[in-house]
Short mmCIF file of C-alpha atoms and ligand atoms in Angstrom, two decimals:
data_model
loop_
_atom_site.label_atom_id
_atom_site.label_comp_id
_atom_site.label_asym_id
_atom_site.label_seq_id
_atom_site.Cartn_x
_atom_site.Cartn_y
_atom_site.Cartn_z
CA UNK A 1 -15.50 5.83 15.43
CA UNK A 2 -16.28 3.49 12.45
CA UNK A 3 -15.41 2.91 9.28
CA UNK A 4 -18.48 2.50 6.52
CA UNK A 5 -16.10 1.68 3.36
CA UNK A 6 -12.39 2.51 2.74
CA UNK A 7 -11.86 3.78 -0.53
CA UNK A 8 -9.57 5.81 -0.43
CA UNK A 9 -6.73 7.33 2.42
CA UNK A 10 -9.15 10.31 2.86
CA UNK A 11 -12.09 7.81 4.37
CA UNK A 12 -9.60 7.78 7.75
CA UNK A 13 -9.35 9.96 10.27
CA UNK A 14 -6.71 9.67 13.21
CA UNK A 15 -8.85 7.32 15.85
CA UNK A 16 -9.00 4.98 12.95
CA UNK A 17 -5.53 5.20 11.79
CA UNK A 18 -4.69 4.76 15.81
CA UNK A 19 -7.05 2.09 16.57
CA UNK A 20 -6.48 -0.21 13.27
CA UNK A 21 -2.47 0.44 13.94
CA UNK A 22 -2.78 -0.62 17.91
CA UNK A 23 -4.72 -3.51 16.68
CA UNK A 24 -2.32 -4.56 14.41
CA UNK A 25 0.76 -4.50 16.83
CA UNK A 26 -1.15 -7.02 19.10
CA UNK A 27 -2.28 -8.91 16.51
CA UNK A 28 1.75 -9.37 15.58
CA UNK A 29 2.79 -10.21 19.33
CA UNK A 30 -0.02 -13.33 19.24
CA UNK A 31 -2.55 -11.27 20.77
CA UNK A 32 -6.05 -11.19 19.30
CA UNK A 33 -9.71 -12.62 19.38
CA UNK A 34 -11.90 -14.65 16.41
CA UNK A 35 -14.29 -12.83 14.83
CA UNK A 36 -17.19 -13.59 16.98
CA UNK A 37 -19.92 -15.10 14.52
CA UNK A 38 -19.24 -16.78 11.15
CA UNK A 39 -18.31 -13.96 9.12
CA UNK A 40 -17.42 -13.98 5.15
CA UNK A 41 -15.04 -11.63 3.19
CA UNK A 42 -15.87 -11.79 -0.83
CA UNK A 43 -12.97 -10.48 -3.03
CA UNK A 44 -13.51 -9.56 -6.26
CA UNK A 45 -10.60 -8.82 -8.38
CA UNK A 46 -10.92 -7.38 -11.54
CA UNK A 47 -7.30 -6.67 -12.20
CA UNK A 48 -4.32 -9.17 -11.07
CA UNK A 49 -2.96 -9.96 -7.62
CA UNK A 50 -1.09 -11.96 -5.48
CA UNK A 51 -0.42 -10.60 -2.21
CA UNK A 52 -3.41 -8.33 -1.57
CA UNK A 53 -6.08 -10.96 -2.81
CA UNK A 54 -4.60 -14.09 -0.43
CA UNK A 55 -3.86 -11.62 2.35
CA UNK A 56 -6.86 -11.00 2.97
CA UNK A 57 -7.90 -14.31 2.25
CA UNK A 58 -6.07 -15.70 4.84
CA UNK A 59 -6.37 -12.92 7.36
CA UNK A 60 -10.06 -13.77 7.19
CA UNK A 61 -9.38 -17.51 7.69
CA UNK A 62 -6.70 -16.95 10.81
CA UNK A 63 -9.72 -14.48 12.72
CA UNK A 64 -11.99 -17.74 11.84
CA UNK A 65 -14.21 -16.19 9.14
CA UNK A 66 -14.49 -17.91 5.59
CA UNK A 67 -14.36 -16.48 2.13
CA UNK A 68 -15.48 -16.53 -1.06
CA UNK A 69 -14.34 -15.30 -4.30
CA UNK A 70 -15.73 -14.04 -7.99
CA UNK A 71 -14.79 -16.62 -9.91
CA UNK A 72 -13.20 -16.45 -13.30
CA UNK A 73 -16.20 -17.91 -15.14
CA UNK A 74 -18.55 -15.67 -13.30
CA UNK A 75 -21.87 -14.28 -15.68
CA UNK A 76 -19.83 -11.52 -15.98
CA UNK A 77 -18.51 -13.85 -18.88
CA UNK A 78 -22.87 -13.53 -20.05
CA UNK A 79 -22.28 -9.55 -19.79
CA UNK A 80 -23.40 -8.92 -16.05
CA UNK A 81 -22.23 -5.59 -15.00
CA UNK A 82 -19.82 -5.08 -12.50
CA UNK A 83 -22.85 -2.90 -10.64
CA UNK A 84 -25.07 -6.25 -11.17
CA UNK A 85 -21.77 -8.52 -9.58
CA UNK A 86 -21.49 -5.87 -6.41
CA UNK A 87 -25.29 -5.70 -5.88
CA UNK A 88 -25.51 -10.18 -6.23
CA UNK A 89 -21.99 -10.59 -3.60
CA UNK A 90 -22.79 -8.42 -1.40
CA UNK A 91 -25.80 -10.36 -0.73
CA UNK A 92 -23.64 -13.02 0.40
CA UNK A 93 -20.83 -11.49 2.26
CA UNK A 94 -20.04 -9.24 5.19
CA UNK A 95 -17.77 -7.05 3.61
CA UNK A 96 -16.44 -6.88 -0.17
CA UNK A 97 -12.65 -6.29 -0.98
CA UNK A 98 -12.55 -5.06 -4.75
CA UNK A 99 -9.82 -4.19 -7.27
CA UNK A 100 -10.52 -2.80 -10.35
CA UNK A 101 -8.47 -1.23 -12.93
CA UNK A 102 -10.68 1.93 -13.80
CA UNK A 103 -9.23 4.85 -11.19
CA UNK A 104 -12.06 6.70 -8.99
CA UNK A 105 -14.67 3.69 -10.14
CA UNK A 106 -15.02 2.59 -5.95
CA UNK A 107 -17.22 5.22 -4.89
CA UNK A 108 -19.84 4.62 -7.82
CA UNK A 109 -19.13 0.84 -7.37
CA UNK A 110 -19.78 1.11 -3.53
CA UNK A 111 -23.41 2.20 -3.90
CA UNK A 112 -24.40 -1.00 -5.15
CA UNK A 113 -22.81 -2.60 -1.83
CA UNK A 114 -25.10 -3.31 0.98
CA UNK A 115 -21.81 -4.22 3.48
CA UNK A 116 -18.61 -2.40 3.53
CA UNK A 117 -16.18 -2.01 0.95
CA UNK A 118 -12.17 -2.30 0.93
CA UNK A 119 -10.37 -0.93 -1.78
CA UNK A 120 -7.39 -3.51 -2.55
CA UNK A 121 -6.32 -0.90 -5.71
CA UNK A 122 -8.07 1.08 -8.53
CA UNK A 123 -6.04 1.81 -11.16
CA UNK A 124 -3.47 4.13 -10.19
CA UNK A 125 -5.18 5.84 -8.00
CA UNK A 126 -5.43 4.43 -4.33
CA UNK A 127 -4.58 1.29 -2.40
CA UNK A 128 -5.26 2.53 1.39
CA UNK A 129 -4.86 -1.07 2.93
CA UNK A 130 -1.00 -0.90 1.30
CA UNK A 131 -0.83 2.44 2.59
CA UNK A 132 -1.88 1.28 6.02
CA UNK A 133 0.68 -1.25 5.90
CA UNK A 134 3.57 1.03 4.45
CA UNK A 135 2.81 3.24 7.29
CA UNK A 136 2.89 0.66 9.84
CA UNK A 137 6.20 -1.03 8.44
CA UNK A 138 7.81 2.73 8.87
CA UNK A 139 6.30 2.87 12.36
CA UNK A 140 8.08 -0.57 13.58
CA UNK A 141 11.69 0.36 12.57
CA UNK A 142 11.59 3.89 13.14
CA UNK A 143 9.68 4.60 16.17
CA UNK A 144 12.75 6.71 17.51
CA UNK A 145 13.75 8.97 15.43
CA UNK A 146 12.62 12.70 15.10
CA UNK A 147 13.34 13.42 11.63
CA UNK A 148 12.30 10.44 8.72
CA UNK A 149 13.53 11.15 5.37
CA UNK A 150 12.10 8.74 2.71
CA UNK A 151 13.27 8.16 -1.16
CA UNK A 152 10.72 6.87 -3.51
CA UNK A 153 11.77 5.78 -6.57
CA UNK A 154 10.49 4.21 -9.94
CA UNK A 155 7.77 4.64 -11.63
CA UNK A 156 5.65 7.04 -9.18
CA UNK A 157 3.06 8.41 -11.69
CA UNK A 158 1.55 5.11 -11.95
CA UNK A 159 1.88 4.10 -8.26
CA UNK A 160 -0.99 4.07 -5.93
CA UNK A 161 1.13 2.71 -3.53
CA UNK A 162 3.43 6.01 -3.24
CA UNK A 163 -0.26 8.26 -3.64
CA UNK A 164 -1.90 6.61 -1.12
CA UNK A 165 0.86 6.52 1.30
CA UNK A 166 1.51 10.10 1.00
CA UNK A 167 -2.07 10.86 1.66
CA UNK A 168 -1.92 8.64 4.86
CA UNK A 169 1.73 10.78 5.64
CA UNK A 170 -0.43 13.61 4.96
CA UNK A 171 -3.27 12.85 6.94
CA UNK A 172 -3.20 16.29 9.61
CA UNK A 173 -4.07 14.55 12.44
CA UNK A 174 -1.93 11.26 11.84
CA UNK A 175 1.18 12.69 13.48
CA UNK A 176 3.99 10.24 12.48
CA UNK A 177 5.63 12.00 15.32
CA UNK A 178 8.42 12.90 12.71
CA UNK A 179 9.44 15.89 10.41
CA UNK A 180 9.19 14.39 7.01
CA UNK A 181 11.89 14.90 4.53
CA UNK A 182 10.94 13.55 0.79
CA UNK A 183 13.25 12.93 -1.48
CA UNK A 184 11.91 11.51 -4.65
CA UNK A 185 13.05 10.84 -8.53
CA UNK A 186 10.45 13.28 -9.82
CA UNK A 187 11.40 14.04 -13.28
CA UNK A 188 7.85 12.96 -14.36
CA UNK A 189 5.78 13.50 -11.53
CA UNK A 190 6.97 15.63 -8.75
CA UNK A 191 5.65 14.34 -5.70
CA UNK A 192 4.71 17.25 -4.32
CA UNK A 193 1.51 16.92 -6.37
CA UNK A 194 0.39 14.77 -3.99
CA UNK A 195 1.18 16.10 -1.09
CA UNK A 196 1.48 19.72 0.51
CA UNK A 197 2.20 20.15 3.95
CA UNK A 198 4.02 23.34 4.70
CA UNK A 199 6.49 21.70 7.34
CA UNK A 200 7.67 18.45 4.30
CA UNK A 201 10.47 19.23 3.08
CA UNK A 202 10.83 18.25 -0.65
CA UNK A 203 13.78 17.16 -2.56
CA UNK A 204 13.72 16.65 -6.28
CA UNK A 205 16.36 14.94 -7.59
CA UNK A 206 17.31 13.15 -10.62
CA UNK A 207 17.69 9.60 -11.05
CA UNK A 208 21.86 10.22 -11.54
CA UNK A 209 22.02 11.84 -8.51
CA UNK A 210 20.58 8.93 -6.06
CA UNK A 211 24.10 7.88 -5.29
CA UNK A 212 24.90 11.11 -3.94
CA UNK A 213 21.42 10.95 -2.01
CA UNK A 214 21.10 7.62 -0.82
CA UNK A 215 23.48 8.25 2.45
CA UNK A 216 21.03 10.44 3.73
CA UNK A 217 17.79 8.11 3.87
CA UNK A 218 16.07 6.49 6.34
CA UNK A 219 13.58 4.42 3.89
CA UNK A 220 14.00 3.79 0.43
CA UNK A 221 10.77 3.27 -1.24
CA UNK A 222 11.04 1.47 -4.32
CA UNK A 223 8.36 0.50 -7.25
CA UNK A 224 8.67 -1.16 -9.93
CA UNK A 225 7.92 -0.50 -13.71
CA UNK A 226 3.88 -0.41 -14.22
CA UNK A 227 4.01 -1.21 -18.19
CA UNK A 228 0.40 -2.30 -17.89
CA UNK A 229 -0.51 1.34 -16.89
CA UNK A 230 1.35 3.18 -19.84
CA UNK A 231 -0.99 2.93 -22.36
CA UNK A 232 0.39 3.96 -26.04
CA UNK A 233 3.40 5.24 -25.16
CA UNK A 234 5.74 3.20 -23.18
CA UNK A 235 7.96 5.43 -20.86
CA UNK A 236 10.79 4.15 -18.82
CA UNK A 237 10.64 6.08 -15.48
CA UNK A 238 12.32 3.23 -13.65
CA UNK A 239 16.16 3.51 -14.36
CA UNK A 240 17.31 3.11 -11.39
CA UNK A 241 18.36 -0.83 -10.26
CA UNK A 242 19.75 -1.17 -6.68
CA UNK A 243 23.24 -1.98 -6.67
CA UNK A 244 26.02 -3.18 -4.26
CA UNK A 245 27.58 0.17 -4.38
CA UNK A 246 24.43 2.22 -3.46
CA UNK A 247 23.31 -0.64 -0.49
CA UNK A 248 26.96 0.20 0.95
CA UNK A 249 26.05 3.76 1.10
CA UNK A 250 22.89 3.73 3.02
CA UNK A 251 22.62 4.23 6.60
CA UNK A 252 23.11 1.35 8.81
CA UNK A 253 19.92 1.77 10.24
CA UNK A 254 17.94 2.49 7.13
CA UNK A 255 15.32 0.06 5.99
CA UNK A 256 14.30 -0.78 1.96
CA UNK A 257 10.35 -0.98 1.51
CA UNK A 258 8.97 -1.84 -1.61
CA UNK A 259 4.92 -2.82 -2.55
CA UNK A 260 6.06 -5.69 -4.64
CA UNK A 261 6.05 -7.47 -7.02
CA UNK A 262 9.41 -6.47 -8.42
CA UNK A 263 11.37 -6.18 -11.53
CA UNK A 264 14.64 -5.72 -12.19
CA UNK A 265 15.04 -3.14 -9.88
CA UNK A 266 15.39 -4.85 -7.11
CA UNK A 267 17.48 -7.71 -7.57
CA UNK A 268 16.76 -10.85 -5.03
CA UNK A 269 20.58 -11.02 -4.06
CA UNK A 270 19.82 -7.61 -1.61
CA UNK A 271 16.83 -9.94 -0.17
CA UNK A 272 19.21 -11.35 2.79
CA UNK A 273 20.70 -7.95 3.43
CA UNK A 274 19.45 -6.88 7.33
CA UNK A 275 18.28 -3.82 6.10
CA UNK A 276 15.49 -5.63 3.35
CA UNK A 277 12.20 -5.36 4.70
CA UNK A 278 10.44 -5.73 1.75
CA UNK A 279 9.17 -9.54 3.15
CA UNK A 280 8.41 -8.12 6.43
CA UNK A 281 5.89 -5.93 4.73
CA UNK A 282 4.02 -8.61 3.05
CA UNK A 283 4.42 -10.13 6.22
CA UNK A 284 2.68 -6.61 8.29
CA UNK A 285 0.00 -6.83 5.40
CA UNK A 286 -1.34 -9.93 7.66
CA UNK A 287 -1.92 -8.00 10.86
CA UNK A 288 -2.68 -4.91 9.53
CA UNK A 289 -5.52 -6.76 7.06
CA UNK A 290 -6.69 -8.67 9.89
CA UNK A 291 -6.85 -5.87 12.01
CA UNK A 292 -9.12 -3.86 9.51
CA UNK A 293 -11.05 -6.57 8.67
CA UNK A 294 -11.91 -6.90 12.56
CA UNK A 295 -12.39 -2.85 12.52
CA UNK A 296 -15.09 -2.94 9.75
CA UNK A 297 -17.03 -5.79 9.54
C1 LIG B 301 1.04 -3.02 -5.77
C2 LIG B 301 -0.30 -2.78 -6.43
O1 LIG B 301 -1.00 -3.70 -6.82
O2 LIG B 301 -0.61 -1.62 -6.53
N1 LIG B 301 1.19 -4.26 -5.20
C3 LIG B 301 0.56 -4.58 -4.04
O3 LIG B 301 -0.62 -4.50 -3.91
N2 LIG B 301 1.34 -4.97 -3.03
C4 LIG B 301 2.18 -2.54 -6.56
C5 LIG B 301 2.33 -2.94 -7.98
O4 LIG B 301 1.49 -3.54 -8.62
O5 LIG B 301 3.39 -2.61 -8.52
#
């Protein structure tokens, strides 16, 4: 057991899946212990963020640990490297959660780290802490079923949300104790690139055709537009806007997930529907960011 950095998904192996999961649950029923000396979490964000950056911000104030953050006028601003940054921080902190827009960038960055690393997102590569907490949202409403299908839709060649949650879903030994059906809008990037596990059944579907889908799914995974990521050519990949019509179609029992923040896609008058559990998730990212902070440091 133990967990030097997470990078990416692939840095976890089932005891720590388990382990950060079981911590999480008691951590949501009230159950948990401080940190036992005075730790501090740095972030360093080199890209934006709301949820990810004060998440763990304040999951490292509730265990009783302190923070500290890069701040915008840092000598980065005098043309310190980001290598030089890691190197300085890491000097201060117990453990270093880092975003950064350049994908693959956290393994080189991670060498210059003398605590562990979190990855909160590089480019559109990974984001395992979101994955963790995707995984663990699916978990709490769907303990009891045998067979999960999920729909992702949007813009899934830019999301490392969907990636890294299909690596997690992917993960041999972290048996969702499921069959996996995956349904996804894949016109431009068929999910199966991410993912092949001979049992996963695959639907590819087009985004005209969710309507006649939708019935079917257990969780419906949406993302929004990433117009940051589409650099020189903007694409629309994100038709499809969650209507009235398509929420009376779904399952009673099915649940909508999505990373945030949303667009259009997702408009806020589905936000009081039962079946919206897009606020528990930032809620889970508490517990499940406390938990891993508590399994790292
Ligand atoms: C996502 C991210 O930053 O990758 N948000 C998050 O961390 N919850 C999704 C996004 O930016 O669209």
């Amino acid at each position: 057991m133990g967990l030097k950095h997470l990078l990416t998904v692939n840095d976890l192996k089932k005891e720590d899946v388990d382990a950060i999961m079981r911590m999480a649950s008691r951590i949501h029923q009230g159950h948990y212990e401080l940190l036992k000396s005075n730790k501090i979490l740095a972030t360093l964000f080199f890209e934006p963020s709301t949820r990810t950056k004060l998440s763990f911000q304040s999951a490292m104030y509730k265990l009783g640990g302190q923070t500290i953050d890069l701040p915008i006028n840092s000598s980065q601003t005098k043309g310190e490297s980001d290598a030089d940054t890691i190197k300085t921080i890491s000097k201060y902190a117990d453990v270093l959660v880092l975003r950064h827009p350049k994908n693959e960038i956290m393994e080189y960055l991670s060498n210059y780290s003398d605590v562990p690393v979190i990855n909160a997102g590089d480019g559109s590569n990974q984001h395992p802490t979101q994955a963790l907490i995707d995984a663990y949202t699916i978990r709490q409403y769907n303990h009891r079923k045998e067979e999960l299908t999920i729909m992702f839709t949007g813009d899934l060649i830019h999301s490392r949300t969907v990636r890294s949650l299909l690596e997690l879903l992917k993960l041999d030994e972290f048996n969702l104790d499921f069959k996996l059906h995956l349904i996804s809008t894949c016109k431009y990037y068929p999910i199966e690139n991410y993912i092949n596990i001979s049992d996963v059944k695959f639907t590819c579907i087009d985004e005209n055709q969710i309507d006649q889908y939708i019935g079917e799914v257990d969780v419906l995974y949406m993302t929004r537009m990433q117009a940051e990521r589409h650099i020189g050519k903007y694409v629309n990949y994100n038709k499809f806007i969650m209507t009235k019509e398509l929420l009376d179609k779904m399952k009673m029992d099915a649940i909508i997930m999505h990373p945030l923040p949303r667009n259009e896609e997702l408009p806020e008058e589905f936000d009081s529907n039962y079946r919206a559990k897009y606020f528990q998730q930032v809620k889970n990212g508490l517990f499940v960011r406390m938990a891993l902070i508590k399994y790292i440091i």
